[in-house]
Amino acid sequence: MVAEDIIIKPLLTEKGYDGIADKKYTFIVAKKANKTQIKLAVEKLFNVDVESVNTVNCKGKLKRMGRNEGYTPDYKKAIVQLKADSKAIEFFNSLS
């Protein structure tokens, strides 16, 4: 997989904003990507040093519209912790 295919988009939540000060960033990643691939993709795309990666497989929620019901898509979430001496990711600087 290519680095651009592994990192799909950043996940911006209230809990995610709290981690920006500690250099913890949250991304939605490809379901088949493992921690090593995620680490290498973040290091390549953002030119930073990654300390650790934690992943969570999130199930889709049941949603209804009238009498029709279905599930939202499943996704994989990655929480990336940067090293203390690493620079911050510029995209998130304007958000905090």
JSON list of C-alpha atoms in Angstrom, two decimals:
[
{"chain": "A", "resi": 1, "resn": "MET", "atom": "CA", "xyz": [0.00, 0.00, 0.00]},
{"chain": "A", "resi": 2, "resn": "VAL", "atom": "CA", "xyz": [1.06, 3.57, -0.69]},
{"chain": "A", "resi": 3, "resn": "ALA", "atom": "CA", "xyz": [1.19, 6.06, 2.20]},
{"chain": "A", "resi": 4, "resn": "GLU", "atom": "CA", "xyz": [-1.59, 8.13, 0.64]},
{"chain": "A", "resi": 5, "resn": "ASP", "atom": "CA", "xyz": [-3.86, 5.05, 0.59]},
{"chain": "A", "resi": 6, "resn": "ILE", "atom": "CA", "xyz": [-3.21, 4.20, 4.26]},
{"chain": "A", "resi": 7, "resn": "ILE", "atom": "CA", "xyz": [-4.06, 7.57, 5.86]},
{"chain": "A", "resi": 8, "resn": "ILE", "atom": "CA", "xyz": [-7.61, 8.38, 4.74]},
{"chain": "A", "resi": 9, "resn": "LYS", "atom": "CA", "xyz": [-8.39, 11.51, 6.78]},
{"chain": "A", "resi": 10, "resn": "PRO", "atom": "CA", "xyz": [-7.84, 13.11, 10.19]},
{"chain": "A", "resi": 11, "resn": "LEU", "atom": "CA", "xyz": [-10.50, 12.49, 12.83]},
{"chain": "A", "resi": 12, "resn": "LEU", "atom": "CA", "xyz": [-11.39, 15.75, 14.56]},
{"chain": "A", "resi": 13, "resn": "THR", "atom": "CA", "xyz": [-13.27, 15.21, 17.84]},
{"chain": "A", "resi": 14, "resn": "GLU", "atom": "CA", "xyz": [-13.25, 16.87, 21.26]},
{"chain": "A", "resi": 15, "resn": "LYS", "atom": "CA", "xyz": [-11.09, 14.11, 22.68]},
{"chain": "A", "resi": 16, "resn": "GLY", "atom": "CA", "xyz": [-8.78, 14.41, 19.68]},
{"chain": "A", "resi": 17, "resn": "TYR", "atom": "CA", "xyz": [-8.32, 18.15, 20.25]},
{"chain": "A", "resi": 18, "resn": "ASP", "atom": "CA", "xyz": [-7.16, 17.46, 23.82]},
{"chain": "A", "resi": 19, "resn": "GLY", "atom": "CA", "xyz": [-4.39, 15.18, 22.53]},
{"chain": "A", "resi": 20, "resn": "ILE", "atom": "CA", "xyz": [-2.92, 17.74, 20.13]},
{"chain": "A", "resi": 21, "resn": "ALA", "atom": "CA", "xyz": [-1.08, 19.48, 22.98]},
{"chain": "A", "resi": 22, "resn": "ASP", "atom": "CA", "xyz": [0.58, 16.14, 23.89]},
{"chain": "A", "resi": 23, "resn": "LYS", "atom": "CA", "xyz": [1.43, 15.44, 20.21]},
{"chain": "A", "resi": 24, "resn": "LYS", "atom": "CA", "xyz": [-1.27, 12.75, 19.88]},
{"chain": "A", "resi": 25, "resn": "TYR", "atom": "CA", "xyz": [-3.08, 12.79, 16.56]},
{"chain": "A", "resi": 26, "resn": "THR", "atom": "CA", "xyz": [-6.06, 10.73, 15.42]},
{"chain": "A", "resi": 27, "resn": "PHE", "atom": "CA", "xyz": [-6.60, 9.48, 11.86]},
{"chain": "A", "resi": 28, "resn": "ILE", "atom": "CA", "xyz": [-9.03, 7.25, 10.02]},
{"chain": "A", "resi": 29, "resn": "VAL", "atom": "CA", "xyz": [-6.89, 4.67, 8.23]},
{"chain": "A", "resi": 30, "resn": "ALA", "atom": "CA", "xyz": [-7.35, 1.78, 5.82]},
{"chain": "A", "resi": 31, "resn": "LYS", "atom": "CA", "xyz": [-8.89, -1.28, 7.49]},
{"chain": "A", "resi": 32, "resn": "LYS", "atom": "CA", "xyz": [-6.14, -3.62, 6.30]},
{"chain": "A", "resi": 33, "resn": "ALA", "atom": "CA", "xyz": [-3.25, -1.39, 7.41]},
{"chain": "A", "resi": 34, "resn": "ASN", "atom": "CA", "xyz": [-1.18, -2.57, 10.39]},
{"chain": "A", "resi": 35, "resn": "LYS", "atom": "CA", "xyz": [0.63, -0.43, 12.96]},
{"chain": "A", "resi": 36, "resn": "THR", "atom": "CA", "xyz": [3.97, -0.57, 11.17]},
{"chain": "A", "resi": 37, "resn": "GLN", "atom": "CA", "xyz": [2.45, 0.58, 7.88]},
{"chain": "A", "resi": 38, "resn": "ILE", "atom": "CA", "xyz": [0.58, 3.40, 9.65]},
{"chain": "A", "resi": 39, "resn": "LYS", "atom": "CA", "xyz": [3.77, 4.55, 11.38]},
{"chain": "A", "resi": 40, "resn": "LEU", "atom": "CA", "xyz": [5.75, 4.63, 8.13]},
{"chain": "A", "resi": 41, "resn": "ALA", "atom": "CA", "xyz": [2.91, 6.43, 6.30]},
{"chain": "A", "resi": 42, "resn": "VAL", "atom": "CA", "xyz": [2.66, 9.20, 8.92]},
{"chain": "A", "resi": 43, "resn": "GLU", "atom": "CA", "xyz": [6.43, 9.65, 8.99]},
{"chain": "A", "resi": 44, "resn": "LYS", "atom": "CA", "xyz": [6.55, 9.90, 5.19]},
{"chain": "A", "resi": 45, "resn": "LEU", "atom": "CA", "xyz": [3.55, 12.21, 4.71]},
{"chain": "A", "resi": 46, "resn": "PHE", "atom": "CA", "xyz": [4.20, 14.66, 7.56]},
{"chain": "A", "resi": 47, "resn": "ASN", "atom": "CA", "xyz": [8.02, 14.36, 8.05]},
{"chain": "A", "resi": 48, "resn": "VAL", "atom": "CA", "xyz": [7.76, 13.61, 11.80]},
{"chain": "A", "resi": 49, "resn": "ASP", "atom": "CA", "xyz": [9.10, 10.93, 14.17]},
{"chain": "A", "resi": 50, "resn": "VAL", "atom": "CA", "xyz": [6.43, 8.55, 15.49]},
{"chain": "A", "resi": 51, "resn": "GLU", "atom": "CA", "xyz": [6.85, 6.97, 18.93]},
{"chain": "A", "resi": 52, "resn": "SER", "atom": "CA", "xyz": [3.80, 4.67, 19.02]},
{"chain": "A", "resi": 53, "resn": "VAL", "atom": "CA", "xyz": [0.58, 3.81, 17.21]},
{"chain": "A", "resi": 54, "resn": "ASN", "atom": "CA", "xyz": [-2.63, 2.53, 18.79]},
{"chain": "A", "resi": 55, "resn": "THR", "atom": "CA", "xyz": [-5.46, 1.24, 16.60]},
{"chain": "A", "resi": 56, "resn": "VAL", "atom": "CA", "xyz": [-9.17, 0.66, 17.14]},
{"chain": "A", "resi": 57, "resn": "ASN", "atom": "CA", "xyz": [-11.61, -1.14, 14.82]},
{"chain": "A", "resi": 58, "resn": "CYS", "atom": "CA", "xyz": [-14.92, 0.76, 15.02]},
{"chain": "A", "resi": 59, "resn": "LYS", "atom": "CA", "xyz": [-18.17, -0.92, 14.06]},
{"chain": "A", "resi": 60, "resn": "GLY", "atom": "CA", "xyz": [-20.82, 0.98, 12.14]},
{"chain": "A", "resi": 61, "resn": "LYS", "atom": "CA", "xyz": [-23.90, 2.21, 14.01]},
{"chain": "A", "resi": 62, "resn": "LEU", "atom": "CA", "xyz": [-27.50, 1.24, 13.26]},
{"chain": "A", "resi": 63, "resn": "LYS", "atom": "CA", "xyz": [-29.31, 4.20, 11.69]},
{"chain": "A", "resi": 64, "resn": "ARG", "atom": "CA", "xyz": [-32.94, 4.58, 10.66]},
{"chain": "A", "resi": 65, "resn": "MET", "atom": "CA", "xyz": [-34.71, 6.79, 8.16]},
{"chain": "A", "resi": 66, "resn": "GLY", "atom": "CA", "xyz": [-38.42, 6.15, 8.57]},
{"chain": "A", "resi": 67, "resn": "ARG", "atom": "CA", "xyz": [-39.03, 2.45, 8.38]},
{"chain": "A", "resi": 68, "resn": "ASN", "atom": "CA", "xyz": [-35.76, 1.74, 6.56]},
{"chain": "A", "resi": 69, "resn": "GLU", "atom": "CA", "xyz": [-32.73, 0.89, 8.61]},
{"chain": "A", "resi": 70, "resn": "GLY", "atom": "CA", "xyz": [-29.10, 0.15, 7.89]},
{"chain": "A", "resi": 71, "resn": "TYR", "atom": "CA", "xyz": [-25.60, 0.43, 9.26]},
{"chain": "A", "resi": 72, "resn": "THR", "atom": "CA", "xyz": [-23.01, 3.16, 8.77]},
{"chain": "A", "resi": 73, "resn": "PRO", "atom": "CA", "xyz": [-19.67, 1.87, 7.41]},
{"chain": "A", "resi": 74, "resn": "ASP", "atom": "CA", "xyz": [-17.07, 0.24, 9.66]},
{"chain": "A", "resi": 75, "resn": "TYR", "atom": "CA", "xyz": [-13.73, 2.04, 9.93]},
{"chain": "A", "resi": 76, "resn": "LYS", "atom": "CA", "xyz": [-10.33, 1.79, 11.59]},
{"chain": "A", "resi": 77, "resn": "LYS", "atom": "CA", "xyz": [-9.01, 4.58, 13.81]},
{"chain": "A", "resi": 78, "resn": "ALA", "atom": "CA", "xyz": [-5.34, 5.15, 14.62]},
{"chain": "A", "resi": 79, "resn": "ILE", "atom": "CA", "xyz": [-4.01, 7.28, 17.48]},
{"chain": "A", "resi": 80, "resn": "VAL", "atom": "CA", "xyz": [-0.43, 8.32, 16.66]},
{"chain": "A", "resi": 81, "resn": "GLN", "atom": "CA", "xyz": [1.92, 9.52, 19.43]},
{"chain": "A", "resi": 82, "resn": "LEU", "atom": "CA", "xyz": [4.90, 11.56, 18.22]},
{"chain": "A", "resi": 83, "resn": "LYS", "atom": "CA", "xyz": [8.28, 11.66, 19.95]},
{"chain": "A", "resi": 84, "resn": "ALA", "atom": "CA", "xyz": [8.92, 14.55, 22.33]},
{"chain": "A", "resi": 85, "resn": "ASP", "atom": "CA", "xyz": [11.68, 16.05, 20.17]},
{"chain": "A", "resi": 86, "resn": "SER", "atom": "CA", "xyz": [9.68, 15.71, 16.94]},
{"chain": "A", "resi": 87, "resn": "LYS", "atom": "CA", "xyz": [8.04, 18.70, 15.30]},
{"chain": "A", "resi": 88, "resn": "ALA", "atom": "CA", "xyz": [4.24, 18.99, 15.36]},
{"chain": "A", "resi": 89, "resn": "ILE", "atom": "CA", "xyz": [2.03, 18.31, 12.34]},
{"chain": "A", "resi": 90, "resn": "GLU", "atom": "CA", "xyz": [1.27, 21.67, 10.69]},
{"chain": "A", "resi": 91, "resn": "PHE", "atom": "CA", "xyz": [-2.31, 20.76, 9.73]},
{"chain": "A", "resi": 92, "resn": "PHE", "atom": "CA", "xyz": [-3.34, 20.46, 13.38]},
{"chain": "A", "resi": 93, "resn": "ASN", "atom": "CA", "xyz": [-1.54, 23.64, 14.55]},
{"chain": "A", "resi": 94, "resn": "SER", "atom": "CA", "xyz": [-4.30, 25.93, 13.30]},
{"chain": "A", "resi": 95, "resn": "LEU", "atom": "CA", "xyz": [-6.95, 23.88, 15.14]},
{"chain": "A", "resi": 96, "resn": "SER", "atom": "CA", "xyz": [-5.60, 24.04, 18.69]}
]
